[in-house]
Amino acid sequence: MRSRLSIYYTYGIIALWAIACLVFFQGFYSYHFFYKEQTQLFLFSADYLNTYFSKPAWLACMGGDFLTQFFYYKFAGAAILTIVLLLLGDFTRRSFECCMCGRFSFVIALVVMTVEAVFYFRADFRLSSAVALIGSMGLFLLYCLICKEWIKWVVAVIFIILAYWMFGYGCFVFVLLVVLHDISQPKGWIKLALLVLAVGFPLSMRAHYLLTWQTSLSYPGLGTFQKPNFTIENIFALDNEYYFGNYDKVLKIVHQSDKSLPEVSYFYNLVQARRGLLPDSLLNISQQAQGLFMKLGPNASMIDLYIGGEVFDLCGDMTFDEHSAVLANVFSSQNRNVRMVKRLAEVNLVNNDTAAALKYLRILQKTFVYRKWSARRMPGSQTPAVKDYLQQKRQYINRLDTLRNAGNYRLVLAGLLHSNPQNIAALDYLLCDDLLRKDISSFKKDYDTFFLLRSKRLYQEALLIYLAGTKAKPEECIKYHISDSLLKEFNEYTAIYVQTKGNRWALRDKFGHTYWYYFHFINKR
Amino acid sequence: MKHINIFLFVLLSAFVTSCTKSVTNPIDCNEYPKIYPDYVNVTIPQNIAPLNFMAAPSVDLLDVVIKGTKTTLHFQEDQAIEIPIKKWKNILKENVGKSLTVSVCFYKNKQWKKYKDFVIHISGDTIDYGLVYRLIAPGYEVYSKMGIYQRNLSNFDQTPIIENTLVTGSCVNCHAFKHNNPDCVSFHVRGEHGATVLQMNGPGSEKFMDTKTAKTISSCVYPYWHPDGRYIAYSNNGTKQAFHSVRNERIEVVDKESDIVVYDTKENKLLLCPRIMTKGAFETFPVFSADGKKLYFCSAYAKKIPDQYKEIKYSLCSIDFDAEHGTFGNKIDTLISAHSTGKSISFPRPSFDGKYLMFVMFDYGNFSIWHREADLYLLDLKTGKYRAMTEVNSNNTESFHDWSTNSRWFVFSSRRDDGLYTRLYIAHIDANGKASKPFMLPQRNPMQNVYNLFSYNVPEFIIRPVKINVKRTGSKLMDKKRDKFGYKEVK
């Protein structure tokens, strides 16, 4: 009776753990799964699978990546992770039961599952780690089936080598379990020899696999303890909803987020620019002094590289769109990132570079998730919606050749506007970028060059600063269609500013959302 | 038991033959088949790996018959043919100096189409053991996973020589061998653990050098070994990367300054000659002549970057070099002037027999690899005449190239496949300097070229496998201790 109760308790705890894991990862951390899926690429091709053999832990990596591709689907990420962790727990329990730790095996299993779950708080932690542990414990359970002593030792040696080959650092788990299992048996030197082999073999294979000694001992990657990072989860949420075109949801998430993060304002601006409302809403949230772009380059974070190309995609600069996609691709696991491969396919389709587009589309044809996406874009069999999309994108491509540095976004936008002055997104990005950087003279120059008489209050507020600063004549105000009411407001702002000697609190309530207030008080240099 | 074996063999044979579909009533097409890679009418060395190929259009079946003087091989596959290495070697051996005839039929929509037979000519000239190249994501200023690899040309074995996983966060580049001999190798590691690795006498003799000196503008790059092995020519470049706003050229690599230096391995000193380190000009891409008596290089008048970048055009020049005393000639000869061609020259490479010098010519600038108009040219060193190698050029970029030891084959990188990723092509060149149609480096599965997201970079022939003490190299690179280059100013 007592034993039956204890089984019920065990199952109850496991069920509660699984529900907690599922609820947490699905309810509070699900966007991490989408990021993990997007930053890898799993192909059903012999050549691709062959690449896994160039490093240790091929089976763990292959298994982990295979499962990760299904993280694309809603609920799949949390479900797969929970199942894998339950499997890990079960293997741990069985392994420790074999090691005569029956009384503690369940607790140990719970601890291992929980620790592994905590490791998944990191965005770049791969599922292959859990697969490596499961695999090595599986080998240990096989080892436990052998009765004859001398065979056991021979098998242990073979399994250490196999464990490293297939499961990387899992070979240490295997050998520790073996030592624990046979701890009471004599011949301690054999156990010592096995431990030496478990360390020595990966180190001896270092030259073959071309790894540093630290990486060779920890392949495919050890986890680290950290708290759940909800800030990054929020950025992934913004990215995900933007990617799927749920712009209202993006704005909703922005309003619930820490608006001082550049990534938050970045997505906010993207959505507003997409709707032609960037100048109307620019100052409604906290903006970055350095402007509207993610800084892309060798020192940028992976997340910034991952999201940084969206602005070029929106404005239509295919060169920088391609550049940012290649950067993100290069820094992804195994230089493969399905989001960027899709982007590269689209960029080349827009550019009518069929040979290059075909390369990426053929790669995507070998995936499980994106096969149909690729088929719809294949030259010769494109759907009407795809044709329309490409045609629309082609209107905006840059036709004026200039040489730009990686960070010279002004030149990018100016080039786009010279090619197509109707490119409203590029125009708003150019003017708003000038304003956020408080570069009023560049703003005035760009405004005069490209502005298409869109009556935007933000731009007129900025013009007033320029006109006041240059002591322009009243006719200038008329030339820029600045209304009397706005001029009156500006005079009022100026009067209070002078009277209070630049006291921001005296101006905040009435003028907090004006460009004048931003110019004087926000993002001070 | 014997009967059972025979029975099983017959059963297996019947099964195998039942899987092939006979080519019946084919429509005759009076054109060559569209196959990928394009191996139609190419010339190959007798020791090359099988030329596996696939139908370029989508087909249901591909039927291929390869006919030699004695042997005939037949394959039928739904995607790509994979020729067994042993059978391929035998058929090549039987037909050295002759041609194989290849008949191709495609089966699509329940109909066979028979294409015009093509030939594969097997040259009597052998090719070197293999190639060394870098695999890297194309062109941009960053690198995460990349490495230098060697490939056995007789089969499909590709093994890494060094990957940057060995020294995390680094970039490995600029590998060069002395006359294709892998015992003498120089390669460069960039990044926090940067060094120039010099192996003078086989594995274990590696030296880890800091090649920047007080008198030079940067570390040493673009190495080229002197034929006697004592000297290595390098250039020092202050390089910047910029982006074109229109799609055709994508990336421009520009030098803001550059000079040429020669490293004396015996004295551990850079020889600095003012005539190839001028302020008013950019000198780059140095190479020694086959006899070691001349140093060829590219030179352009310095211009303002980026405003005048399209006006930077490199000429092909040379200066005498005395290997015994480590001195340079008094004058610089301009072999091909940018002023007369209106174009720019990069990557000069003399053949080892001393007859030719191959180079790349393109519209402007220093780095041809993203210039679609970049083509290979051949300079006859006896007559001083040069010509475009129309036999091998395409309407996309042809770029870095290298000669085999017998100077009868050359390998070059080209973007003709998809415009983005460089792939390697090999071509034969006869005694009169006439090149054959190039063939793409064979792969076990031709689709490997499609799935691969790395470009082949800086291909170099090697006469035998490269051996580097990887453990020692990794440890030495990580400990950051570097030997310094000295320098000596020579007149």
Short mmCIF file of N, CA, C and O in Angstrom, two decimals, chain B residues 251-315:
data_model
loop_
_atom_site.label_atom_id
_atom_site.label_comp_id
_atom_site.label_asym_id
_atom_site.label_seq_id
_atom_site.Cartn_x
_atom_site.Cartn_y
_atom_site.Cartn_z
N ILE B 251 30.40 44.41 -53.22
CA ILE B 251 31.40 44.83 -52.24
C ILE B 251 32.64 45.35 -52.95
O ILE B 251 33.03 44.82 -54.00
N GLU B 252 33.25 46.36 -52.36
CA GLU B 252 34.51 46.88 -52.90
C GLU B 252 35.54 46.82 -51.77
O GLU B 252 35.25 47.26 -50.66
N VAL B 253 36.66 46.22 -52.05
CA VAL B 253 37.75 46.22 -51.07
C VAL B 253 38.78 47.21 -51.59
O VAL B 253 39.26 47.06 -52.70
N VAL B 254 39.06 48.24 -50.81
CA VAL B 254 39.98 49.27 -51.30
C VAL B 254 41.18 49.40 -50.36
O VAL B 254 41.05 49.25 -49.15
N ASP B 255 42.32 49.65 -50.96
CA ASP B 255 43.52 49.92 -50.17
C ASP B 255 43.68 51.42 -50.03
O ASP B 255 43.65 52.14 -51.02
N LYS B 256 43.85 51.86 -48.79
CA LYS B 256 44.13 53.29 -48.60
C LYS B 256 45.62 53.54 -48.73
O LYS B 256 46.06 54.66 -48.94
N GLU B 257 46.39 52.50 -48.53
CA GLU B 257 47.84 52.55 -48.76
C GLU B 257 48.33 51.11 -48.88
O GLU B 257 47.70 50.19 -48.34
N SER B 258 49.42 50.91 -49.58
CA SER B 258 49.99 49.56 -49.66
C SER B 258 51.42 49.61 -50.18
O SER B 258 51.76 50.48 -50.99
N ASP B 259 52.24 48.69 -49.67
CA ASP B 259 53.65 48.59 -50.05
C ASP B 259 54.02 47.12 -50.23
O ASP B 259 53.28 46.24 -49.79
N ILE B 260 55.18 46.90 -50.83
CA ILE B 260 55.68 45.53 -50.97
C ILE B 260 56.98 45.37 -50.19
O ILE B 260 57.83 46.26 -50.20
N VAL B 261 57.08 44.23 -49.51
CA VAL B 261 58.31 43.92 -48.77
C VAL B 261 58.71 42.48 -49.09
O VAL B 261 57.88 41.70 -49.55
N VAL B 262 59.96 42.16 -48.85
CA VAL B 262 60.42 40.78 -49.05
C VAL B 262 61.04 40.30 -47.75
O VAL B 262 61.87 40.99 -47.15
N TYR B 263 60.60 39.14 -47.30
CA TYR B 263 61.09 38.59 -46.04
C TYR B 263 62.23 37.61 -46.31
O TYR B 263 62.08 36.69 -47.12
N ASP B 264 63.36 37.86 -45.65
CA ASP B 264 64.51 36.96 -45.77
C ASP B 264 64.43 35.98 -44.59
O ASP B 264 64.67 36.35 -43.44
N THR B 265 64.07 34.73 -44.87
CA THR B 265 63.86 33.76 -43.79
C THR B 265 65.17 33.42 -43.08
O THR B 265 65.16 33.07 -41.90
N LYS B 266 66.28 33.56 -43.80
CA LYS B 266 67.57 33.21 -43.21
C LYS B 266 67.99 34.26 -42.18
O LYS B 266 68.46 33.94 -41.10
N GLU B 267 67.79 35.53 -42.53
CA GLU B 267 68.21 36.62 -41.65
C GLU B 267 67.09 37.09 -40.71
O GLU B 267 67.31 37.95 -39.87
N ASN B 268 65.88 36.52 -40.90
CA ASN B 268 64.68 36.98 -40.18
C ASN B 268 64.50 38.50 -40.30
O ASN B 268 64.28 39.20 -39.33
N LYS B 269 64.62 38.98 -41.53
CA LYS B 269 64.50 40.42 -41.74
C LYS B 269 63.65 40.71 -42.97
O LYS B 269 63.75 39.99 -43.97
N LEU B 270 62.85 41.76 -42.84
CA LEU B 270 62.13 42.24 -44.02
C LEU B 270 63.06 43.14 -44.81
O LEU B 270 63.71 44.02 -44.22
N LEU B 271 63.14 42.92 -46.10
CA LEU B 271 63.94 43.80 -46.95
C LEU B 271 63.03 44.92 -47.44
O LEU B 271 62.00 44.64 -48.09
N LEU B 272 63.36 46.14 -47.07
CA LEU B 272 62.50 47.27 -47.42
C LEU B 272 63.18 48.09 -48.52
O LEU B 272 64.25 48.66 -48.29
N CYS B 273 62.55 48.11 -49.68
CA CYS B 273 63.12 48.84 -50.81
C CYS B 273 62.23 50.04 -51.12
O CYS B 273 61.03 49.87 -51.37
N PRO B 274 62.78 51.24 -51.12
CA PRO B 274 61.93 52.44 -51.31
C PRO B 274 61.20 52.46 -52.65
O PRO B 274 60.17 53.09 -52.77
N ARG B 275 61.73 51.73 -53.66
CA ARG B 275 61.09 51.79 -54.98
C ARG B 275 59.77 51.01 -55.02
O ARG B 275 58.95 51.22 -55.92
N ILE B 276 59.57 50.12 -54.08
CA ILE B 276 58.29 49.39 -54.04
C ILE B 276 57.52 49.72 -52.76
O ILE B 276 56.63 49.00 -52.35
N MET B 277 57.92 50.84 -52.17
CA MET B 277 57.20 51.32 -50.97
C MET B 277 56.96 52.82 -51.13
O MET B 277 57.19 53.60 -50.21
N THR B 278 56.47 53.22 -52.27
CA THR B 278 56.35 54.66 -52.53
C THR B 278 55.08 55.24 -51.92
O THR B 278 54.09 54.54 -51.74
N LYS B 279 55.15 56.53 -51.63
CA LYS B 279 54.00 57.22 -51.04
C LYS B 279 52.93 57.50 -52.09
O LYS B 279 51.75 57.45 -51.80
N GLY B 280 53.40 57.81 -53.28
CA GLY B 280 52.45 58.24 -54.31
C GLY B 280 51.76 57.11 -55.04
O GLY B 280 50.96 57.34 -55.94
N ALA B 281 52.09 55.86 -54.66
CA ALA B 281 51.49 54.73 -55.38
C ALA B 281 51.13 53.62 -54.41
O ALA B 281 51.67 53.52 -53.31
N PHE B 282 50.17 52.80 -54.84
CA PHE B 282 49.82 51.59 -54.10
C PHE B 282 50.51 50.42 -54.80
O PHE B 282 50.26 50.19 -55.99
N GLU B 283 51.35 49.68 -54.07
CA GLU B 283 51.97 48.48 -54.65
C GLU B 283 51.41 47.26 -53.92
O GLU B 283 51.32 47.26 -52.69
N THR B 284 51.04 46.25 -54.70
CA THR B 284 50.44 45.07 -54.05
C THR B 284 50.60 43.82 -54.92
O THR B 284 51.10 43.90 -56.03
N PHE B 285 50.15 42.67 -54.39
CA PHE B 285 50.17 41.36 -55.06
C PHE B 285 51.55 41.01 -55.64
O PHE B 285 51.69 40.80 -56.85
N PRO B 286 52.59 40.92 -54.80
CA PRO B 286 53.91 40.58 -55.34
C PRO B 286 54.05 39.08 -55.62
O PRO B 286 53.52 38.26 -54.86
N VAL B 287 54.74 38.75 -56.69
CA VAL B 287 55.06 37.34 -57.00
C VAL B 287 56.45 37.29 -57.64
O VAL B 287 56.81 38.20 -58.40
N PHE B 288 57.20 36.24 -57.34
CA PHE B 288 58.51 36.08 -57.97
C PHE B 288 58.35 35.36 -59.30
O PHE B 288 57.46 34.51 -59.47
N SER B 289 59.25 35.67 -60.22
CA SER B 289 59.25 34.95 -61.49
C SER B 289 59.73 33.52 -61.24
O SER B 289 60.27 33.21 -60.17
N ALA B 290 59.54 32.66 -62.24
CA ALA B 290 59.87 31.24 -62.06
C ALA B 290 61.36 31.06 -61.73
O ALA B 290 61.72 30.17 -60.96
N ASP B 291 62.22 31.91 -62.30
CA ASP B 291 63.65 31.77 -62.00
C ASP B 291 64.06 32.60 -60.78
O ASP B 291 65.23 32.59 -60.38
N GLY B 292 63.15 33.35 -60.22
CA GLY B 292 63.42 34.12 -59.01
C GLY B 292 64.18 35.40 -59.24
O GLY B 292 64.56 36.07 -58.29
N LYS B 293 64.37 35.77 -60.51
CA LYS B 293 65.19 36.96 -60.77
C LYS B 293 64.37 38.24 -60.89
O LYS B 293 64.92 39.31 -61.05
N LYS B 294 63.08 38.08 -60.91
CA LYS B 294 62.21 39.27 -61.00
C LYS B 294 61.11 39.17 -59.95
O LYS B 294 60.73 38.07 -59.52
N LEU B 295 60.63 40.35 -59.58
CA LEU B 295 59.48 40.41 -58.70
C LEU B 295 58.39 41.15 -59.47
O LEU B 295 58.56 42.31 -59.82
N TYR B 296 57.30 40.44 -59.76
CA TYR B 296 56.16 41.08 -60.43
C TYR B 296 55.22 41.61 -59.36
O TYR B 296 55.06 41.00 -58.30
N PHE B 297 54.55 42.67 -59.66
CA PHE B 297 53.56 43.21 -58.72
C PHE B 297 52.61 44.16 -59.45
O PHE B 297 52.82 44.48 -60.63
N CYS B 298 51.58 44.59 -58.76
CA CYS B 298 50.62 45.53 -59.33
C CYS B 298 50.82 46.88 -58.66
O CYS B 298 51.08 46.94 -57.46
N SER B 299 50.67 47.93 -59.44
CA SER B 299 50.90 49.26 -58.88
C SER B 299 49.92 50.27 -59.49
O SER B 299 49.62 50.22 -60.68
N ALA B 300 49.40 51.14 -58.62
CA ALA B 300 48.47 52.18 -59.09
C ALA B 300 48.83 53.50 -58.43
O ALA B 300 49.35 53.51 -57.31
N TYR B 301 48.54 54.59 -59.11
CA TYR B 301 48.74 55.90 -58.49
C TYR B 301 47.74 56.05 -57.34
O TYR B 301 46.58 55.69 -57.47
N ALA B 302 48.22 56.60 -56.24
CA ALA B 302 47.34 56.80 -55.08
C ALA B 302 46.27 57.83 -55.43
O ALA B 302 46.54 58.83 -56.06
N LYS B 303 45.05 57.53 -55.03
CA LYS B 303 43.92 58.46 -55.26
C LYS B 303 43.15 58.62 -53.95
O LYS B 303 43.32 57.84 -53.01
N LYS B 304 42.26 59.57 -53.98
CA LYS B 304 41.46 59.84 -52.79
C LYS B 304 40.34 58.80 -52.69
O LYS B 304 39.60 58.59 -53.65
N ILE B 305 40.24 58.18 -51.52
CA ILE B 305 39.23 57.14 -51.29
C ILE B 305 38.16 57.74 -50.37
O ILE B 305 38.51 58.37 -49.37
N PRO B 306 36.87 57.61 -50.61
CA PRO B 306 36.27 56.83 -51.69
C PRO B 306 35.94 57.65 -52.95
O PRO B 306 35.49 57.07 -53.93
N ASP B 307 36.17 58.96 -52.91
CA ASP B 307 35.71 59.80 -54.02
C ASP B 307 36.24 59.34 -55.39
O ASP B 307 35.53 59.37 -56.37
N GLN B 308 37.52 58.96 -55.41
CA GLN B 308 38.12 58.64 -56.71
C GLN B 308 38.37 57.14 -56.89
O GLN B 308 39.23 56.74 -57.64
N TYR B 309 37.57 56.34 -56.18
CA TYR B 309 37.88 54.91 -56.19
C TYR B 309 37.80 54.29 -57.58
O TYR B 309 38.49 53.34 -57.90
N LYS B 310 36.94 54.85 -58.43
CA LYS B 310 36.82 54.27 -59.77
C LYS B 310 38.00 54.66 -60.67
O LYS B 310 38.13 54.15 -61.77
N GLU B 311 38.82 55.58 -60.19
CA GLU B 311 39.98 56.00 -60.99
C GLU B 311 41.24 55.21 -60.62
O GLU B 311 42.29 55.40 -61.21
N ILE B 312 41.10 54.35 -59.61
CA ILE B 312 42.28 53.58 -59.21
C ILE B 312 42.43 52.37 -60.13
O ILE B 312 41.57 51.48 -60.13
N LYS B 313 43.48 52.38 -60.90
CA LYS B 313 43.70 51.29 -61.86
C LYS B 313 45.14 50.82 -61.75
O LYS B 313 46.06 51.63 -61.85
N TYR B 314 45.31 49.56 -61.54
CA TYR B 314 46.64 48.99 -61.30
C TYR B 314 47.29 48.51 -62.59
O TYR B 314 46.65 47.85 -63.42
N SER B 315 48.57 48.85 -62.72
CA SER B 315 49.37 48.34 -63.84
C SER B 315 50.15 47.12 -63.37
O SER B 315 50.33 46.92 -62.17
#
